[in-house]
Amino acid sequence: TTEIRSVCMLVTGGNGFCTGSLINNTIQDGKPYILSANHCYRDPSDIVFMFNWESESCENPLISPSSDDLSGAELIARASESDFMLLEMYDEPPFSYNVYYAGWNAIDEPANNTVCVHHPSGDIKKISYDDDPPISDDYSPGADNTHWRVIWDRETTTEPGSSGSPLYNENHQIIGQLHGGYASCQNLDEPDWYGKFSYSWETGSTPETRLKDWLD
């Protein structure tokens, strides 16, 4: 449950358009990095990061819950093959926000099972479960084994707006972020693809196209 506190909705113009996650680095200095998807790119200075917009149950409450917001960031790194984007928020979240800096795993090996926490279609925070190991896969013609493919269980799913959301392994570590797929409330048995954290880690040829220079 702690990693749920790392997930935020990305908002511009009052509309939630993608999901991101506050992510830790190896010196654990509280630098406010946000991992999301490259295709979610907007002018980072215009993005509002909406934390803790959630309820205690899956059903939406009658009254919208409150949230804790921060505005503005700068682009640190991004790449299209694994569809990752790393931003650094202008401000560190205040202690009162009770956020969590999520851990990660840069080893290219499938998890035993996975969980995704996300904001589907600009909705309050939701959770999805795949009780099976993800499959190493390609997302589109190009580099091989850039993504993890999952098919959701327990009648859970994702929707547009879930893009960029973190995929966690059984040790609560991020192993990818949502690129795209066919899963929806109408297609519970269709797959989603997550850009591999392990691929994003060091495949890029410059610090601006990989993660390792910033998180380690």
mmCIF file of C-alpha atoms in Angstrom:
data_model
loop_
_atom_site.group_PDB
_atom_site.id
_atom_site.type_symbol
_atom_site.label_atom_id
_atom_site.label_comp_id
_atom_site.label_asym_id
_atom_site.label_seq_id
_atom_site.Cartn_x
_atom_site.Cartn_y
_atom_site.Cartn_z
ATOM 1 C CA THR A 1 0.000 0.000 0.000
ATOM 2 C CA THR A 2 2.917 2.401 0.489
ATOM 3 C CA GLU A 3 3.685 2.686 -3.216
ATOM 4 C CA ILE A 4 0.129 3.876 -3.868
ATOM 5 C CA ARG A 5 1.236 7.168 -2.305
ATOM 6 C CA SER A 6 3.795 7.653 -5.097
ATOM 7 C CA VAL A 7 1.237 7.770 -7.923
ATOM 8 C CA CYS A 8 -0.115 11.063 -9.232
ATOM 9 C CA MET A 9 -2.330 12.296 -12.041
ATOM 10 C CA LEU A 10 -0.842 14.651 -14.637
ATOM 11 C CA VAL A 11 -3.170 17.593 -15.299
ATOM 12 C CA THR A 12 -3.156 20.462 -17.802
ATOM 13 C CA GLY A 13 -5.954 22.953 -18.290
ATOM 14 C CA GLY A 14 -7.963 21.255 -15.568
ATOM 15 C CA ASN A 15 -7.946 17.901 -17.390
ATOM 16 C CA GLY A 16 -6.184 14.765 -16.196
ATOM 17 C CA PHE A 17 -4.453 13.282 -19.237
ATOM 18 C CA CYS A 18 -1.857 10.776 -17.938
ATOM 19 C CA THR A 19 -0.450 9.154 -14.803
ATOM 20 C CA GLY A 20 2.994 9.341 -13.236
ATOM 21 C CA SER A 21 4.922 8.108 -10.249
ATOM 22 C CA LEU A 22 7.300 9.779 -7.819
ATOM 23 C CA ILE A 23 10.461 7.678 -8.040
ATOM 24 C CA ASN A 24 13.468 7.314 -5.747
ATOM 25 C CA ASN A 25 17.169 7.481 -6.565
ATOM 26 C CA THR A 26 20.045 5.591 -4.981
ATOM 27 C CA ILE A 27 21.209 8.458 -2.763
ATOM 28 C CA GLN A 28 17.619 8.975 -1.592
ATOM 29 C CA ASP A 29 17.958 12.730 -1.373
ATOM 30 C CA GLY A 30 14.284 13.487 -2.027
ATOM 31 C CA LYS A 31 14.835 14.833 -5.533
ATOM 32 C CA PRO A 32 11.257 14.925 -6.906
ATOM 33 C CA TYR A 33 11.572 12.852 -10.067
ATOM 34 C CA ILE A 34 8.385 11.756 -11.826
ATOM 35 C CA LEU A 35 8.380 8.733 -14.155
ATOM 36 C CA SER A 36 5.716 8.740 -16.873
ATOM 37 C CA ALA A 37 5.346 7.935 -20.573
ATOM 38 C CA ASN A 38 7.104 9.721 -23.435
ATOM 39 C CA HIS A 39 3.852 9.978 -25.381
ATOM 40 C CA CYS A 40 2.401 11.910 -22.426
ATOM 41 C CA TYR A 41 4.821 14.765 -23.051
ATOM 42 C CA ARG A 42 3.405 18.261 -22.595
ATOM 43 C CA ASP A 43 5.238 21.440 -21.652
ATOM 44 C CA PRO A 44 6.438 20.310 -18.191
ATOM 45 C CA SER A 45 6.167 23.829 -16.782
ATOM 46 C CA ASP A 46 2.392 23.693 -17.358
ATOM 47 C CA ILE A 47 1.732 20.322 -15.696
ATOM 48 C CA VAL A 48 0.005 20.028 -12.325
ATOM 49 C CA PHE A 49 0.875 16.865 -10.373
ATOM 50 C CA MET A 50 -2.139 15.706 -8.384
ATOM 51 C CA PHE A 51 -1.291 13.395 -5.472
ATOM 52 C CA ASN A 52 -3.570 11.519 -3.068
ATOM 53 C CA TRP A 53 -6.736 11.864 -5.158
ATOM 54 C CA GLU A 54 -8.247 8.566 -4.088
ATOM 55 C CA SER A 55 -10.931 6.866 -2.019
ATOM 56 C CA GLU A 56 -10.983 3.912 0.340
ATOM 57 C CA SER A 57 -13.079 1.789 -2.029
ATOM 58 C CA CYS A 58 -13.154 1.093 -5.748
ATOM 59 C CA GLU A 59 -16.473 2.885 -6.126
ATOM 60 C CA ASN A 60 -16.178 6.625 -6.590
ATOM 61 C CA PRO A 61 -17.546 8.535 -3.585
ATOM 62 C CA LEU A 62 -20.464 10.909 -4.081
ATOM 63 C CA ILE A 63 -18.242 13.879 -3.271
ATOM 64 C CA SER A 64 -14.839 14.181 -4.932
ATOM 65 C CA PRO A 65 -12.017 13.581 -2.454
ATOM 66 C CA SER A 66 -9.402 16.257 -1.899
ATOM 67 C CA SER A 67 -5.931 16.103 -3.442
ATOM 68 C CA ASP A 68 -2.447 17.490 -2.849
ATOM 69 C CA ASP A 69 -1.080 19.345 -5.855
ATOM 70 C CA LEU A 70 2.256 20.621 -7.112
ATOM 71 C CA SER A 71 2.792 22.683 -10.272
ATOM 72 C CA GLY A 72 5.550 22.667 -12.830
ATOM 73 C CA ALA A 73 8.541 20.524 -13.723
ATOM 74 C CA GLU A 74 11.452 20.298 -16.138
ATOM 75 C CA LEU A 75 12.247 17.515 -18.585
ATOM 76 C CA ILE A 76 15.204 15.343 -17.566
ATOM 77 C CA ALA A 77 15.180 12.404 -19.997
ATOM 78 C CA ARG A 78 12.878 10.692 -22.495
ATOM 79 C CA ALA A 79 12.972 8.047 -25.222
ATOM 80 C CA SER A 80 10.401 6.631 -27.605
ATOM 81 C CA GLU A 81 11.430 2.961 -27.863
ATOM 82 C CA SER A 82 10.399 2.099 -24.312
ATOM 83 C CA ASP A 83 8.179 5.213 -24.126
ATOM 84 C CA PHE A 84 9.574 6.611 -20.879
ATOM 85 C CA MET A 85 9.767 10.196 -19.652
ATOM 86 C CA LEU A 86 11.519 11.433 -16.518
ATOM 87 C CA LEU A 87 10.584 14.836 -15.136
ATOM 88 C CA GLU A 88 11.814 16.710 -12.086
ATOM 89 C CA MET A 89 9.161 18.750 -10.294
ATOM 90 C CA TYR A 90 10.123 22.299 -9.373
ATOM 91 C CA ASP A 91 9.226 21.668 -5.734
ATOM 92 C CA GLU A 92 9.663 18.773 -3.346
ATOM 93 C CA PRO A 93 6.347 17.513 -1.938
ATOM 94 C CA PRO A 94 5.768 18.897 1.577
ATOM 95 C CA PHE A 95 5.924 16.459 4.475
ATOM 96 C CA SER A 96 2.183 16.913 4.979
ATOM 97 C CA TYR A 97 1.506 15.308 1.570
ATOM 98 C CA ASN A 98 2.769 11.970 2.928
ATOM 99 C CA VAL A 99 4.050 10.887 -0.481
ATOM 100 C CA TYR A 100 6.245 7.857 -1.160
ATOM 101 C CA TYR A 101 9.322 7.685 -3.357
ATOM 102 C CA ALA A 102 8.824 4.391 -5.171
ATOM 103 C CA GLY A 103 11.635 1.886 -5.601
ATOM 104 C CA TRP A 104 12.500 0.169 -8.874
ATOM 105 C CA ASN A 105 14.223 -2.849 -10.394
ATOM 106 C CA ALA A 106 16.456 -2.432 -13.455
ATOM 107 C CA ILE A 107 17.038 -6.158 -14.042
ATOM 108 C CA ASP A 108 15.409 -7.575 -17.182
ATOM 109 C CA GLU A 109 13.540 -10.507 -15.676
ATOM 110 C CA PRO A 110 9.784 -11.086 -15.437
ATOM 111 C CA ALA A 111 8.002 -10.589 -12.148
ATOM 112 C CA ASN A 112 5.909 -13.352 -10.597
ATOM 113 C CA ASN A 113 2.885 -11.062 -10.775
ATOM 114 C CA THR A 114 2.232 -7.373 -11.252
ATOM 115 C CA VAL A 115 0.099 -4.495 -10.012
ATOM 116 C CA CYS A 116 -0.625 -1.134 -11.653
ATOM 117 C CA VAL A 117 -1.889 1.999 -9.864
ATOM 118 C CA HIS A 118 -3.317 4.602 -12.235
ATOM 119 C CA HIS A 119 -5.828 7.348 -12.997
ATOM 120 C CA PRO A 120 -8.010 5.947 -15.832
ATOM 121 C CA SER A 121 -9.774 8.543 -17.983
ATOM 122 C CA GLY A 122 -8.935 11.286 -15.479
ATOM 123 C CA ASP A 123 -10.733 9.380 -12.711
ATOM 124 C CA ILE A 124 -9.646 9.025 -9.095
ATOM 125 C CA LYS A 125 -6.912 6.505 -8.391
ATOM 126 C CA LYS A 126 -7.566 2.858 -9.317
ATOM 127 C CA ILE A 127 -5.619 -0.398 -9.041
ATOM 128 C CA SER A 128 -5.256 -3.310 -11.481
ATOM 129 C CA TYR A 129 -3.864 -6.815 -10.948
ATOM 130 C CA ASP A 130 -2.195 -9.391 -13.164
ATOM 131 C CA ASP A 131 -1.710 -12.597 -11.183
ATOM 132 C CA ASP A 132 0.614 -14.081 -13.819
ATOM 133 C CA PRO A 133 4.150 -13.191 -14.941
ATOM 134 C CA PRO A 134 4.338 -10.512 -17.655
ATOM 135 C CA ILE A 135 5.622 -11.517 -21.093
ATOM 136 C CA SER A 136 8.661 -9.872 -22.683
ATOM 137 C CA ASP A 137 7.445 -8.386 -25.956
ATOM 138 C CA ASP A 138 7.763 -5.673 -28.611
ATOM 139 C CA TYR A 139 5.195 -2.893 -28.852
ATOM 140 C CA SER A 140 5.691 -1.868 -32.463
ATOM 141 C CA PRO A 141 8.220 -2.583 -35.211
ATOM 142 C CA GLY A 142 11.658 -1.597 -33.973
ATOM 143 C CA ALA A 143 13.754 -2.775 -31.069
ATOM 144 C CA ASP A 144 13.042 -6.202 -29.569
ATOM 145 C CA ASN A 145 11.934 -6.978 -26.006
ATOM 146 C CA THR A 146 11.346 -3.369 -25.073
ATOM 147 C CA HIS A 147 8.083 -3.980 -23.208
ATOM 148 C CA TRP A 148 6.239 -6.144 -20.702
ATOM 149 C CA ARG A 149 2.862 -7.420 -21.906
ATOM 150 C CA VAL A 150 0.191 -8.022 -19.274
ATOM 151 C CA ILE A 151 -3.410 -9.218 -19.299
ATOM 152 C CA TRP A 152 -5.362 -8.078 -16.264
ATOM 153 C CA ASP A 153 -7.119 -10.338 -13.767
ATOM 154 C CA ARG A 154 -9.818 -9.881 -11.089
ATOM 155 C CA GLU A 155 -11.981 -7.899 -13.553
ATOM 156 C CA THR A 156 -9.565 -4.973 -13.466
ATOM 157 C CA THR A 157 -8.329 -2.936 -16.419
ATOM 158 C CA THR A 158 -6.816 0.357 -17.594
ATOM 159 C CA GLU A 159 -8.128 3.157 -19.794
ATOM 160 C CA PRO A 160 -6.756 6.226 -21.586
ATOM 161 C CA GLY A 161 -5.332 8.421 -18.827
ATOM 162 C CA SER A 162 -3.646 5.389 -17.273
ATOM 163 C CA SER A 163 -0.717 5.986 -19.665
ATOM 164 C CA GLY A 164 2.570 6.492 -17.853
ATOM 165 C CA SER A 165 1.389 4.665 -14.753
ATOM 166 C CA PRO A 166 3.867 2.395 -12.945
ATOM 167 C CA LEU A 167 3.878 -1.397 -13.184
ATOM 168 C CA TYR A 168 5.068 -2.928 -9.906
ATOM 169 C CA ASN A 169 6.537 -6.370 -9.310
ATOM 170 C CA GLU A 170 5.764 -8.547 -6.292
ATOM 171 C CA ASN A 171 8.465 -6.679 -4.338
ATOM 172 C CA HIS A 172 6.657 -3.370 -4.861
ATOM 173 C CA GLN A 173 9.328 -2.122 -7.289
ATOM 174 C CA ILE A 174 8.620 -0.306 -10.564
ATOM 175 C CA ILE A 175 9.514 -2.420 -13.620
ATOM 176 C CA GLY A 176 7.824 -0.334 -16.333
ATOM 177 C CA GLN A 177 5.337 2.378 -17.260
ATOM 178 C CA LEU A 178 2.208 2.053 -19.392
ATOM 179 C CA HIS A 179 2.717 2.713 -23.102
ATOM 180 C CA GLY A 180 -0.578 1.495 -24.524
ATOM 181 C CA GLY A 181 -2.782 -1.464 -25.269
ATOM 182 C CA TYR A 182 -6.272 -2.732 -25.915
ATOM 183 C CA ALA A 183 -7.459 -3.230 -22.338
ATOM 184 C CA SER A 184 -10.602 -1.325 -21.373
ATOM 185 C CA CYS A 185 -13.775 -1.762 -19.370
ATOM 186 C CA GLN A 186 -15.267 -3.368 -22.494
ATOM 187 C CA ASN A 187 -12.188 -5.521 -23.197
ATOM 188 C CA LEU A 188 -11.043 -7.040 -19.915
ATOM 189 C CA ASP A 189 -9.125 -9.852 -21.633
ATOM 190 C CA GLU A 190 -7.072 -7.652 -23.954
ATOM 191 C CA PRO A 191 -3.373 -6.896 -23.283
ATOM 192 C CA ASP A 192 -1.471 -3.789 -22.221
ATOM 193 C CA TRP A 193 2.201 -3.044 -22.878
ATOM 194 C CA TYR A 194 4.557 -1.372 -20.421
ATOM 195 C CA GLY A 195 7.903 0.061 -21.500
ATOM 196 C CA LYS A 196 10.544 -1.891 -19.582
ATOM 197 C CA PHE A 197 12.375 -0.011 -16.857
ATOM 198 C CA SER A 198 15.375 -2.250 -17.575
ATOM 199 C CA TYR A 199 15.385 -1.130 -21.214
ATOM 200 C CA SER A 200 14.994 2.543 -20.301
ATOM 201 C CA TRP A 201 17.776 2.191 -17.744
ATOM 202 C CA GLU A 202 20.788 2.170 -20.056
ATOM 203 C CA THR A 203 19.794 1.581 -23.678
ATOM 204 C CA GLY A 204 19.874 5.267 -24.572
ATOM 205 C CA SER A 205 23.156 6.625 -25.927
ATOM 206 C CA THR A 206 23.079 9.829 -23.852
ATOM 207 C CA PRO A 207 21.959 10.769 -20.316
ATOM 208 C CA GLU A 208 18.975 12.537 -21.899
ATOM 209 C CA THR A 209 17.715 9.221 -23.340
ATOM 210 C CA ARG A 210 18.191 6.851 -20.372
ATOM 211 C CA LEU A 211 17.503 6.626 -16.656
ATOM 212 C CA LYS A 212 20.687 5.388 -14.990
ATOM 213 C CA ASP A 213 22.490 8.751 -14.966
ATOM 214 C CA TRP A 214 19.699 10.328 -12.894
ATOM 215 C CA LEU A 215 18.479 7.552 -10.612
ATOM 216 C CA ASP A 216 21.893 6.052 -9.802
#
